Each structure stands twice: as C-alpha cells, then as structure tokens.
PDB file of N, CA and C in Angstrom:
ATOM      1  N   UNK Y   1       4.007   9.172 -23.351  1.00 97.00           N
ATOM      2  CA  UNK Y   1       3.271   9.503 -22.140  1.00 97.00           C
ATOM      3  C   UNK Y   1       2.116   8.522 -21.992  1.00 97.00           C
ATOM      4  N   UNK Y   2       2.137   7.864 -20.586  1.00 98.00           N
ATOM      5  CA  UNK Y   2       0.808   7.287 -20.297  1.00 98.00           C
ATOM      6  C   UNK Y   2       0.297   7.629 -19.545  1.00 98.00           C
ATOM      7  N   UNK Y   3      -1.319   7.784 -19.206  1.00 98.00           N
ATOM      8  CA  UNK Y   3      -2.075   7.905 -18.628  1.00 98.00           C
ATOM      9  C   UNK Y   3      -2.797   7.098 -18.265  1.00 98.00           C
ATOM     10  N   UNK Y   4      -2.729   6.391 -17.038  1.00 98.00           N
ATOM     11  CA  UNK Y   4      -3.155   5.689 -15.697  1.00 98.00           C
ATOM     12  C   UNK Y   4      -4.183   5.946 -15.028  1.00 98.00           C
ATOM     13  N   UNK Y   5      -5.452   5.175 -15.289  1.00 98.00           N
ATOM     14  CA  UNK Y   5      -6.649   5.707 -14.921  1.00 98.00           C
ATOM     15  C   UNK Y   5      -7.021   4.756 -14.279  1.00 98.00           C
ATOM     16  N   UNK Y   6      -7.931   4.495 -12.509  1.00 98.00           N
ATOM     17  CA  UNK Y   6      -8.308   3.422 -12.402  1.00 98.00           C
ATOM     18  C   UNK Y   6     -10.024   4.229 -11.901  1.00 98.00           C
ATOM     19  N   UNK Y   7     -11.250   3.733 -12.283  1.00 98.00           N
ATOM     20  CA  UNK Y   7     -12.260   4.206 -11.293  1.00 98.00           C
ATOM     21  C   UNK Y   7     -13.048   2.985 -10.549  1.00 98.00           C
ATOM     22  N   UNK Y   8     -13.066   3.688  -9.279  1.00 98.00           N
ATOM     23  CA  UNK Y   8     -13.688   2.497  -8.412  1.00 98.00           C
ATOM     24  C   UNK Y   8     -14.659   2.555  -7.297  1.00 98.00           C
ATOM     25  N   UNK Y   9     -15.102   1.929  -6.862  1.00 98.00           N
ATOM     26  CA  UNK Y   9     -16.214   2.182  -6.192  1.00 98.00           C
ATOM     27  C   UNK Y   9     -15.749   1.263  -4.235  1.00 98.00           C
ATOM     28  N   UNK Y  10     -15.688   2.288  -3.405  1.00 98.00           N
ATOM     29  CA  UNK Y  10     -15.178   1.722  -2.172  1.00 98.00           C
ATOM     30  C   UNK Y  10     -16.480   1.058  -1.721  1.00 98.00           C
ATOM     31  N   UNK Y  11     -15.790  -0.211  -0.700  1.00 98.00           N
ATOM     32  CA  UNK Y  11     -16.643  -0.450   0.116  1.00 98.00           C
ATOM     33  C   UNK Y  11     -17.390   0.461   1.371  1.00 98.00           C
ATOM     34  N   UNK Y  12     -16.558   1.450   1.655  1.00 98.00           N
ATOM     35  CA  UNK Y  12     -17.242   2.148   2.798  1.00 98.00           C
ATOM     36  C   UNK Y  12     -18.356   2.676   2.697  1.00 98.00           C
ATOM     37  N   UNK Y  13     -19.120   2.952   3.795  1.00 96.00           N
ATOM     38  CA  UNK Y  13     -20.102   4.173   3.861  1.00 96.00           C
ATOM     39  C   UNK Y  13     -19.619   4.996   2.793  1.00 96.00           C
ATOM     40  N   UNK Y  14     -20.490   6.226   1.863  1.00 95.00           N
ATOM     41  CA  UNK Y  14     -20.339   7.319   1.558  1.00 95.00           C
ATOM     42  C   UNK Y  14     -20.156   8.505   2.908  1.00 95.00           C
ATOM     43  N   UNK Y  15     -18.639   9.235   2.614  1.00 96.00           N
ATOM     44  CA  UNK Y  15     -18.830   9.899   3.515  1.00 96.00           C
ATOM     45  C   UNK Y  15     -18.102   9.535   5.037  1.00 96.00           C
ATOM     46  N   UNK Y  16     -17.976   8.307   5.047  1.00 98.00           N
ATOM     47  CA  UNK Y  16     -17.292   8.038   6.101  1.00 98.00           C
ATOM     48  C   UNK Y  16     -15.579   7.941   6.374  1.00 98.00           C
ATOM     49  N   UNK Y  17     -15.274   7.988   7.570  1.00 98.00           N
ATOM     50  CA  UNK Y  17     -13.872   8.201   8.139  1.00 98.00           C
ATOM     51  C   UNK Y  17     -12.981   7.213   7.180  1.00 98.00           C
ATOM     52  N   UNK Y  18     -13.604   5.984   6.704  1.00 98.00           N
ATOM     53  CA  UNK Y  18     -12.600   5.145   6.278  1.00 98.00           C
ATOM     54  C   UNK Y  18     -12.981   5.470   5.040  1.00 98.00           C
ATOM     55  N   UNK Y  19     -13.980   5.532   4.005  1.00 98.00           N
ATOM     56  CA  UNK Y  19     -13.975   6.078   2.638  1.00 98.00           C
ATOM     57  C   UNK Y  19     -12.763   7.868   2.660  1.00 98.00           C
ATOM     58  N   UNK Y  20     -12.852   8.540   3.768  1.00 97.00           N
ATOM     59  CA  UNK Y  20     -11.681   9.459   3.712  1.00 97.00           C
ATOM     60  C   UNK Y  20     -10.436   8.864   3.407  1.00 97.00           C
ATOM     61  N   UNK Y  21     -10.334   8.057   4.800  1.00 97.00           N
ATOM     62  CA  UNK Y  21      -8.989   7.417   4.743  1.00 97.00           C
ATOM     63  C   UNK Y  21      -8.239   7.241   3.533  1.00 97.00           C
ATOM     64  N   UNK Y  22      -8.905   6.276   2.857  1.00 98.00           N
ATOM     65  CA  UNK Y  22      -8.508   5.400   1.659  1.00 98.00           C
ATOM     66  C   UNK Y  22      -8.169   6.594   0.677  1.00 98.00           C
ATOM     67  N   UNK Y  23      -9.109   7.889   0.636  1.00 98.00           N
ATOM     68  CA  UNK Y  23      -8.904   8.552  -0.814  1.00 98.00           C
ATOM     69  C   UNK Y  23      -7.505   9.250  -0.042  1.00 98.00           C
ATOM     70  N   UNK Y  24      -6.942   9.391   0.984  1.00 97.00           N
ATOM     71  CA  UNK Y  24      -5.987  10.475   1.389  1.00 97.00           C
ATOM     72  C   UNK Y  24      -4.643   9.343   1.419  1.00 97.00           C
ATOM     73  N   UNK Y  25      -4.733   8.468   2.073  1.00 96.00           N
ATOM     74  CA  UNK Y  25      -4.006   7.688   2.537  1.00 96.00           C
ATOM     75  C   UNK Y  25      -3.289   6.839   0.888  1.00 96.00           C
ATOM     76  N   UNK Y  26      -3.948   6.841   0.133  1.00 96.00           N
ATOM     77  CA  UNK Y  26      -3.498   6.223  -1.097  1.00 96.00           C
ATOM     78  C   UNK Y  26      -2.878   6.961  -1.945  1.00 96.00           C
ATOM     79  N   UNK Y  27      -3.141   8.242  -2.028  1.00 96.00           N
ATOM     80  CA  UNK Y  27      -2.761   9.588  -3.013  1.00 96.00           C
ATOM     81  C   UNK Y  27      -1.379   9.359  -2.404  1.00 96.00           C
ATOM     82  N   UNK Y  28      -0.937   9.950  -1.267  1.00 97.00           N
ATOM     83  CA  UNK Y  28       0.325  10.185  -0.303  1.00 97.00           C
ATOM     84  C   UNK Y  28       1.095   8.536  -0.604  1.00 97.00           C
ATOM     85  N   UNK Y  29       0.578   7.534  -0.213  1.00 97.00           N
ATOM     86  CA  UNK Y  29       2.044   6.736  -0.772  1.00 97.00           C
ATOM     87  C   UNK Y  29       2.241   6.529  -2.108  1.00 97.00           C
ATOM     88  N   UNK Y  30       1.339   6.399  -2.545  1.00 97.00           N
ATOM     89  CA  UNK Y  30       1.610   6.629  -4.348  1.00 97.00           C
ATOM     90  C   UNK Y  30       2.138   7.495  -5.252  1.00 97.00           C
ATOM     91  N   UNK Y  31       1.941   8.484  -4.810  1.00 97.00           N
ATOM     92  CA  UNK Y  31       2.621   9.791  -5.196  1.00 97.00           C
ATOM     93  C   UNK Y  31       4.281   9.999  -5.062  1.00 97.00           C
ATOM     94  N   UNK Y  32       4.724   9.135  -3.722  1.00 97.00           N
ATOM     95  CA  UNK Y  32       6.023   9.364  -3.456  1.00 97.00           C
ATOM     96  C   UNK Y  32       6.688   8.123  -4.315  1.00 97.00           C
ATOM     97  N   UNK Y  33       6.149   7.546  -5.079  1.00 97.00           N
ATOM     98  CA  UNK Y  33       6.407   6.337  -5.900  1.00 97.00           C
ATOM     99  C   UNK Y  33       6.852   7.123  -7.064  1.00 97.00           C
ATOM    100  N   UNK Y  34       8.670   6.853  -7.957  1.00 96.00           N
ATOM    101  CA  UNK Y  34       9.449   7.857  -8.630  1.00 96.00           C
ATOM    102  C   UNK Y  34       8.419   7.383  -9.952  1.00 96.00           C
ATOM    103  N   UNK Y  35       8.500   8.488 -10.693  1.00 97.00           N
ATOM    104  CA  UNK Y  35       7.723   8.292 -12.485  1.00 97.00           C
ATOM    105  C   UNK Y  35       6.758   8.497 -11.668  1.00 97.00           C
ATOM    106  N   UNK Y  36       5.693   8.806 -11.169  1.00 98.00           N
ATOM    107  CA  UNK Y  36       4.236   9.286 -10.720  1.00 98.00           C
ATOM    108  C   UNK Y  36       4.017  10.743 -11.009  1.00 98.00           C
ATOM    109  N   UNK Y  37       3.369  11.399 -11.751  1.00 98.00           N
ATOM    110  CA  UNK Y  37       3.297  12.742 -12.491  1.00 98.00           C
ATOM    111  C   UNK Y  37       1.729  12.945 -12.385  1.00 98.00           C
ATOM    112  N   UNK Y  38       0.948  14.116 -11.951  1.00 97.00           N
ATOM    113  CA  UNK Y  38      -0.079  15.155 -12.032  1.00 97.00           C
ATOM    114  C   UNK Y  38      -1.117  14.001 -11.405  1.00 97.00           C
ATOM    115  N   UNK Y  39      -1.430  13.367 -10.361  1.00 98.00           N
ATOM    116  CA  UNK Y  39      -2.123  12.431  -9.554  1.00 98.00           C
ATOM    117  C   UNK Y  39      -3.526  13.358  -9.373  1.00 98.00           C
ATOM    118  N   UNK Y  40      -4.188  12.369  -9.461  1.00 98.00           N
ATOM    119  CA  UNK Y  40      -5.093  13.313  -9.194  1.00 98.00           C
ATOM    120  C   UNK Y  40      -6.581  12.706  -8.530  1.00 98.00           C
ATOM    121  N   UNK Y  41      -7.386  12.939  -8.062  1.00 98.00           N
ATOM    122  CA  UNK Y  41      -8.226  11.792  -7.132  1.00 98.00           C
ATOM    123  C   UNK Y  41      -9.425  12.708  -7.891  1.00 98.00           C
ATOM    124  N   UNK Y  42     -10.249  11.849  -8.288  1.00 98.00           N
ATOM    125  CA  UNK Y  42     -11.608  12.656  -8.738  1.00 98.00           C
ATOM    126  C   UNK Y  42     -12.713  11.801  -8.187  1.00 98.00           C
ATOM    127  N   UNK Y  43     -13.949  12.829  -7.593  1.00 97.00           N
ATOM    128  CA  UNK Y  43     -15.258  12.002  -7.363  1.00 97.00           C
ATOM    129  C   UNK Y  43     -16.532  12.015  -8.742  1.00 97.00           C
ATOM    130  N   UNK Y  44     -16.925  10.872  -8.933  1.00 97.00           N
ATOM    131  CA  UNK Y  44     -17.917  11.032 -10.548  1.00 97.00           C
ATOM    132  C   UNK Y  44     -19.547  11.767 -10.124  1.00 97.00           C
ATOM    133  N   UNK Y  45     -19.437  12.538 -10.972  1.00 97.00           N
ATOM    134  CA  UNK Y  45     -21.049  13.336 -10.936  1.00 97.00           C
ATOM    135  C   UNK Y  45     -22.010  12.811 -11.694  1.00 97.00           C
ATOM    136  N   UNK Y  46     -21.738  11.597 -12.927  1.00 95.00           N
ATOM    137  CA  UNK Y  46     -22.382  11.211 -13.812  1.00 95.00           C
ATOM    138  C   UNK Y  46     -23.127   9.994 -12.755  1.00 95.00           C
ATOM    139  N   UNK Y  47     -24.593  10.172 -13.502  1.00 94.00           N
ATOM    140  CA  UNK Y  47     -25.502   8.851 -13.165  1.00 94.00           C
ATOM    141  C   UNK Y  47     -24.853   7.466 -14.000  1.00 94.00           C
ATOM    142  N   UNK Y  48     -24.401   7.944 -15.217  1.00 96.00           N
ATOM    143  CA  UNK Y  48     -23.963   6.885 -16.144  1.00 96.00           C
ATOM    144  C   UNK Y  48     -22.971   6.014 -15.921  1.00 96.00           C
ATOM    145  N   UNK Y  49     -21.716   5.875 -14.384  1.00 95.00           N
ATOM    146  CA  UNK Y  49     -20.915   5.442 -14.345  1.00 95.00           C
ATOM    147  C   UNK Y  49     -21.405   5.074 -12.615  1.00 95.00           C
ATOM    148  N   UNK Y  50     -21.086   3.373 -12.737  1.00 95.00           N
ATOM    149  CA  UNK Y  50     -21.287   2.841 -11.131  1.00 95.00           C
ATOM    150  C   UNK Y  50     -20.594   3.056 -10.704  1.00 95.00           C
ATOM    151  N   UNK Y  51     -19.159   3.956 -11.021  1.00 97.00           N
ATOM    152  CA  UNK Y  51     -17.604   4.233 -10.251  1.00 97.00           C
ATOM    153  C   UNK Y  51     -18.037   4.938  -9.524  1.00 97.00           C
ATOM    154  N   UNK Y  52     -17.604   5.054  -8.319  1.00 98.00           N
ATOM    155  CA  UNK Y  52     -17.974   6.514  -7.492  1.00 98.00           C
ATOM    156  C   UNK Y  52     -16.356   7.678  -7.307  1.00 98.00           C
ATOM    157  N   UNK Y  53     -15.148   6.925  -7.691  1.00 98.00           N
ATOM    158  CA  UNK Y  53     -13.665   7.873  -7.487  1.00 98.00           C
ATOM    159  C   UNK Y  53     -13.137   7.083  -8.697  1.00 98.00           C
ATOM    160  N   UNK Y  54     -12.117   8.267  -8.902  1.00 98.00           N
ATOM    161  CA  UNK Y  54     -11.071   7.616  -9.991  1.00 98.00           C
ATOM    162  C   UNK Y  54      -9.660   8.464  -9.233  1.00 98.00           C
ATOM    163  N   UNK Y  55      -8.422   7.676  -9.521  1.00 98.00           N
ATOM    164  CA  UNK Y  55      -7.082   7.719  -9.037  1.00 98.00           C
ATOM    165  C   UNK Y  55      -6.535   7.457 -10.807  1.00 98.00           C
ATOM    166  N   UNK Y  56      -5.991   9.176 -11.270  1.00 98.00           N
ATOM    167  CA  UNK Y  56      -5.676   9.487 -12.209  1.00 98.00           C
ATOM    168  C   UNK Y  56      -4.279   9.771 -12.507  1.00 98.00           C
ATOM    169  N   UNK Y  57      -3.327   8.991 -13.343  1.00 98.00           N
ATOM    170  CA  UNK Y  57      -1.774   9.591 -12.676  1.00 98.00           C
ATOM    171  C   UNK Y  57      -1.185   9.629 -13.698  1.00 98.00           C
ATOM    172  N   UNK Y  58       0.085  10.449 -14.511  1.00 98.00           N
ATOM    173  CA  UNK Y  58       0.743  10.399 -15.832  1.00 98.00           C
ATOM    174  C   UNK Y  58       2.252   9.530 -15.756  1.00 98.00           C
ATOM    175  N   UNK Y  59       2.531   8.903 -16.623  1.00 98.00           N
ATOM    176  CA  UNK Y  59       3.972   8.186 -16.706  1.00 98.00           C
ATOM    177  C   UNK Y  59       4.743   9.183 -17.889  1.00 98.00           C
ATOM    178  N   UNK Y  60       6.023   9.332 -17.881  1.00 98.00           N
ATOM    179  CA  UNK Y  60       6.427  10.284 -19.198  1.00 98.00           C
ATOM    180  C   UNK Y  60       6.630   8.567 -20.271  1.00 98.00           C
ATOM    181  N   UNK Y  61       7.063   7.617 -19.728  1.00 97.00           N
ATOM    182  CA  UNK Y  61       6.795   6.516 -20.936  1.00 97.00           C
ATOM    183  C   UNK Y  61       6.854   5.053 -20.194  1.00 97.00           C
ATOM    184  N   UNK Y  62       6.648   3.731 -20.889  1.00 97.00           N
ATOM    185  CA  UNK Y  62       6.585   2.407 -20.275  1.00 97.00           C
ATOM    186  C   UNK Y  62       7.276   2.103 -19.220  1.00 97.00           C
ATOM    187  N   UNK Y  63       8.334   2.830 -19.882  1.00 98.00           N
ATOM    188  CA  UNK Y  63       9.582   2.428 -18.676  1.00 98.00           C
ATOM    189  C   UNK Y  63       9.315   2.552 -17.143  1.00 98.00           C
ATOM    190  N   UNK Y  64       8.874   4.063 -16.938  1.00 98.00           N
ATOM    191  CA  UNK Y  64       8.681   4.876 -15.799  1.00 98.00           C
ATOM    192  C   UNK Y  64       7.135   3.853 -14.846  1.00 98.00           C
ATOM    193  N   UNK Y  65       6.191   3.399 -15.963  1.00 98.00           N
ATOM    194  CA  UNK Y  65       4.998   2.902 -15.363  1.00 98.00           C
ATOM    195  C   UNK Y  65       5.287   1.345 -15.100  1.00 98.00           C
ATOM    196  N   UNK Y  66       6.162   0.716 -15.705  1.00 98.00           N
ATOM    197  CA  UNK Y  66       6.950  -0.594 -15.470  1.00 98.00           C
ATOM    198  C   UNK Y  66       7.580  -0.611 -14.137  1.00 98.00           C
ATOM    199  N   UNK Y  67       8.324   1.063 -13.614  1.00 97.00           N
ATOM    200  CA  UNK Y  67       8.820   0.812 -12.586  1.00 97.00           C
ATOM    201  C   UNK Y  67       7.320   1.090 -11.530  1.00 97.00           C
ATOM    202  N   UNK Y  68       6.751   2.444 -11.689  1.00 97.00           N
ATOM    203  CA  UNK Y  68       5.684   2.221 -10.525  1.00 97.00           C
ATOM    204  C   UNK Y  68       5.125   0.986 -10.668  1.00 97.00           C
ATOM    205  N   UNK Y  69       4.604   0.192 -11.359  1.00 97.00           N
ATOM    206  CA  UNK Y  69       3.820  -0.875 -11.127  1.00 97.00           C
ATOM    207  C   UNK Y  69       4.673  -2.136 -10.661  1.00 97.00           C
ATOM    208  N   UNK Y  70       6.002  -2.328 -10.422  1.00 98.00           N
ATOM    209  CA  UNK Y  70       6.811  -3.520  -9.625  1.00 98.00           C
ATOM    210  C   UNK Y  70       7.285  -2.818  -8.437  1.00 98.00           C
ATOM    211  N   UNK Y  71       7.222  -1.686  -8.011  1.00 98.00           N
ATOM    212  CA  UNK Y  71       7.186  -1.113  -6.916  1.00 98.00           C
ATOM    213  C   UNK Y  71       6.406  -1.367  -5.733  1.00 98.00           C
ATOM    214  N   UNK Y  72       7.514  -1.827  -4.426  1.00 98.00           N
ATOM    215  CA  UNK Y  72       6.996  -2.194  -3.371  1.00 98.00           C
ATOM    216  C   UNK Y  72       6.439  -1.964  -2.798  1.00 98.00           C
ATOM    217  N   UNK Y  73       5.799  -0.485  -2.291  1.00 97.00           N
ATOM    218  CA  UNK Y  73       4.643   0.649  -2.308  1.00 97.00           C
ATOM    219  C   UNK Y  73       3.357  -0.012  -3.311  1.00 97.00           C
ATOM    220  N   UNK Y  74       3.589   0.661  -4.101  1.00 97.00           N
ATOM    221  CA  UNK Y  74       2.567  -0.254  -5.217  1.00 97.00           C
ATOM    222  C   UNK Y  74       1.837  -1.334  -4.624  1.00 97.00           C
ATOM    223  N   UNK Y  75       2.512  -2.501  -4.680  1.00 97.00           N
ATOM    224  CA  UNK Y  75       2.129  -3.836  -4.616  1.00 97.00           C
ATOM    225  C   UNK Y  75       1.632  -3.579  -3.279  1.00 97.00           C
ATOM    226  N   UNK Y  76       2.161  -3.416  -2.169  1.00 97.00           N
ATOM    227  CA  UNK Y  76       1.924  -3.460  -1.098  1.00 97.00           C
ATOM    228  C   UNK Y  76       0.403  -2.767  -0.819  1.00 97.00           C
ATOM    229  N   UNK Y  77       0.330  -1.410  -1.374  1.00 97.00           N
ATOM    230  CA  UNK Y  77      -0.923  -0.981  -1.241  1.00 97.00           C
ATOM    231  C   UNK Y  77      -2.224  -1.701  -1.865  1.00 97.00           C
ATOM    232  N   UNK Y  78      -1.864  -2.431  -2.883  1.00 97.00           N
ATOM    233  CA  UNK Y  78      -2.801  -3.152  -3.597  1.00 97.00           C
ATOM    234  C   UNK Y  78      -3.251  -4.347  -2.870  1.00 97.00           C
ATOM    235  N   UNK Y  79      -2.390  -4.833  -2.232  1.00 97.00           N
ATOM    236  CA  UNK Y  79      -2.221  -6.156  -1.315  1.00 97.00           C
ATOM    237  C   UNK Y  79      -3.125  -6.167  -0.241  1.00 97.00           C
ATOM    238  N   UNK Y  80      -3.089  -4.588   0.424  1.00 96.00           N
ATOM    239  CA  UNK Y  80      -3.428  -4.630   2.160  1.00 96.00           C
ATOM    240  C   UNK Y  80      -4.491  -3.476   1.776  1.00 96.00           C
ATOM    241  N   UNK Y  81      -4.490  -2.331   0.850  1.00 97.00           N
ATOM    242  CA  UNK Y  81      -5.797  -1.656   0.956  1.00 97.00           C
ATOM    243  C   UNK Y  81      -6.772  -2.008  -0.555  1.00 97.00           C
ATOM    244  N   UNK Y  82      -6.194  -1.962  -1.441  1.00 97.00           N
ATOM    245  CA  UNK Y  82      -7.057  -2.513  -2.623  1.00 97.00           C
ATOM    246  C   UNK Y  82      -7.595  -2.891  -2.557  1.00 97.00           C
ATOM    247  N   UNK Y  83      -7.287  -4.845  -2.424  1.00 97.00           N
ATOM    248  CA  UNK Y  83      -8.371  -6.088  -2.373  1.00 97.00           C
ATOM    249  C   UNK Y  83      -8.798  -5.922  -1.380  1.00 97.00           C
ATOM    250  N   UNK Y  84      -8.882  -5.224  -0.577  1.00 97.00           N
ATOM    251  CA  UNK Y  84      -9.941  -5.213   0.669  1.00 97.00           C
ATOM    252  C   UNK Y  84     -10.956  -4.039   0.662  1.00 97.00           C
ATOM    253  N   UNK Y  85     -10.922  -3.544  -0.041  1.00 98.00           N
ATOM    254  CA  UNK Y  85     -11.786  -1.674   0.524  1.00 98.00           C
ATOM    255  C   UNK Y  85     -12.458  -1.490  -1.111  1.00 98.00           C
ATOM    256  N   UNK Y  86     -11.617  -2.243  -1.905  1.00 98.00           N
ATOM    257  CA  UNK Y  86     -12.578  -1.773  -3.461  1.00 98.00           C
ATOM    258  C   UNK Y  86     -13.386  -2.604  -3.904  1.00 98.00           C
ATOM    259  N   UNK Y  87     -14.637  -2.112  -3.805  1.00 98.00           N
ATOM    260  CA  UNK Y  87     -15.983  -2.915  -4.275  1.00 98.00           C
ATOM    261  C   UNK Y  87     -15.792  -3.870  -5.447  1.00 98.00           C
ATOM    262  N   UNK Y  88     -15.410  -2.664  -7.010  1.00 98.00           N
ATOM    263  CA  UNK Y  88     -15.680  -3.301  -8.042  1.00 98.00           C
ATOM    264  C   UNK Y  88     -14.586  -1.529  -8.585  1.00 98.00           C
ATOM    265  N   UNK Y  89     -13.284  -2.032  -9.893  1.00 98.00           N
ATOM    266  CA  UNK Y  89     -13.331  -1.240 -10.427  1.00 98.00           C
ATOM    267  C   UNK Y  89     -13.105  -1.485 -11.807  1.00 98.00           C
ATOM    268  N   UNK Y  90     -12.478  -0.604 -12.787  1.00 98.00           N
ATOM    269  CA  UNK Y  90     -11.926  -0.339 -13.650  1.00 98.00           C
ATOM    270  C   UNK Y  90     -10.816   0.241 -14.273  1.00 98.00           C
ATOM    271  N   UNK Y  91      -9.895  -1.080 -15.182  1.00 97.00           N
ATOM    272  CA  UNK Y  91      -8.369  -0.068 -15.266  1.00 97.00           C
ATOM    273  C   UNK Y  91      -8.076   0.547 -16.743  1.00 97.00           C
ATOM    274  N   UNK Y  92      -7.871   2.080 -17.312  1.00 97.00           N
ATOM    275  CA  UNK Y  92      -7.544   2.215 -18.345  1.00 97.00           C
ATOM    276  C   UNK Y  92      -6.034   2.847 -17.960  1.00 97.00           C
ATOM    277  N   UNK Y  93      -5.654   2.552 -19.509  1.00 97.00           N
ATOM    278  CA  UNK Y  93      -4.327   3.150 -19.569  1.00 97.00           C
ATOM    279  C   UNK Y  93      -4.314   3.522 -20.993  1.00 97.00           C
ATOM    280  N   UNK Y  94      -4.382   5.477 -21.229  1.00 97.00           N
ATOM    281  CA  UNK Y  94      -4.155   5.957 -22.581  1.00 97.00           C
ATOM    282  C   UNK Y  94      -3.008   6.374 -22.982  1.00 97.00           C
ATOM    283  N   UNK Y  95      -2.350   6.591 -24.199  1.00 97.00           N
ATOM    284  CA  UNK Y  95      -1.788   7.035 -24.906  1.00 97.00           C
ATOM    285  C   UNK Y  95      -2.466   8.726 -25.704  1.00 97.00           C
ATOM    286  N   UNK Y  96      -1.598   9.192 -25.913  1.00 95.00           N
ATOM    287  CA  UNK Y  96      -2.107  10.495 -26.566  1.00 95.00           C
ATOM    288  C   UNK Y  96      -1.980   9.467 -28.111  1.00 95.00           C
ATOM    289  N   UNK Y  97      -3.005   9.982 -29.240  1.00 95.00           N
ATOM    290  CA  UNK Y  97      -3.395   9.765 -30.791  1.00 95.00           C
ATOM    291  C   UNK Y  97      -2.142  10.518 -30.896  1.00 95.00           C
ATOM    292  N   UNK Y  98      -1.430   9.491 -32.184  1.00 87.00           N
ATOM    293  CA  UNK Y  98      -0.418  10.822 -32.539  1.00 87.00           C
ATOM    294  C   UNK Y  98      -1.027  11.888 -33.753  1.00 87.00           C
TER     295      UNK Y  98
END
C-alpha cells in the first residue's frame, strides 16, 4: 500500500471562486482515475506548515500508482491546472513500517 500525499499552497485568493474550483474540480477527475483509493482533500490548521491543502490518496501497490501517475487525466491535470494555480508544494509518498 502507498500513500500519496501532495500539500500545496494555491495561487488564488483565500476563499475565492477559483481556490474552490481547483479543490472540487481536481478531487472529481482524479478520483475517476482506476487504483485511486480513500482521496481525500484536507485544509492545514498548523502555523508550522506554509501548505495551505493537501490532496491525500491510497494505491493498494506500485503497480496501481505507476498506472495513476502515466495516466492521461493525471498528466493532463498537472499540465493545464497544476503548473498554473500551485504556488509552491510538496510530494510524499509512504509505505506502512512493516
């Protein structure tokens, strides 16, 4: 199992129509992307992190996250809303300790 973590900080206003956009509009095509498991969009409460959202998603193994990540969805969203709307982020990807 992997866990797919990215947190990032939008260019928009806080609060505004297009900071909506992006958190709704990205969940929905990503989600319909096959191997995408328990998605989840979180906003950060900590002072300690400049992220302001994280886009949280499970793979059951490499294989499954090999296919979302060469996926034309995928790429495409990264292409036309990513590099344009995300300030600055961060990518983890965990494993459970065995």
């Amino acid at each position: 199992m992997i866990r797919h973590t990215v947190s990032f900080t939008l260019v928009h206003a806080e609060g505004s129509a297009e900071e909506r956009d992006f958190l709704t509009a990205g969940p929905a095509l990503l989600t319909a992307i096959p191997g995408v498991q328990d998605f989840t969009v979180s906003r950060q409460v900590s002072t300690k992190s400049p992220f302001r959202f994280q886009f949280a998603m499970t793979f059951a193994d490499q294989a499954a996250y090999d296919v979302y990540d060469a996926h034309p969805d995928h790429r495409g969203f990264v292409a036309s809303r990513w590099a344009t709307e995300v300030a600055d982020f961060a990518e983890q990807d965990f494993v459970p300790v065995a």
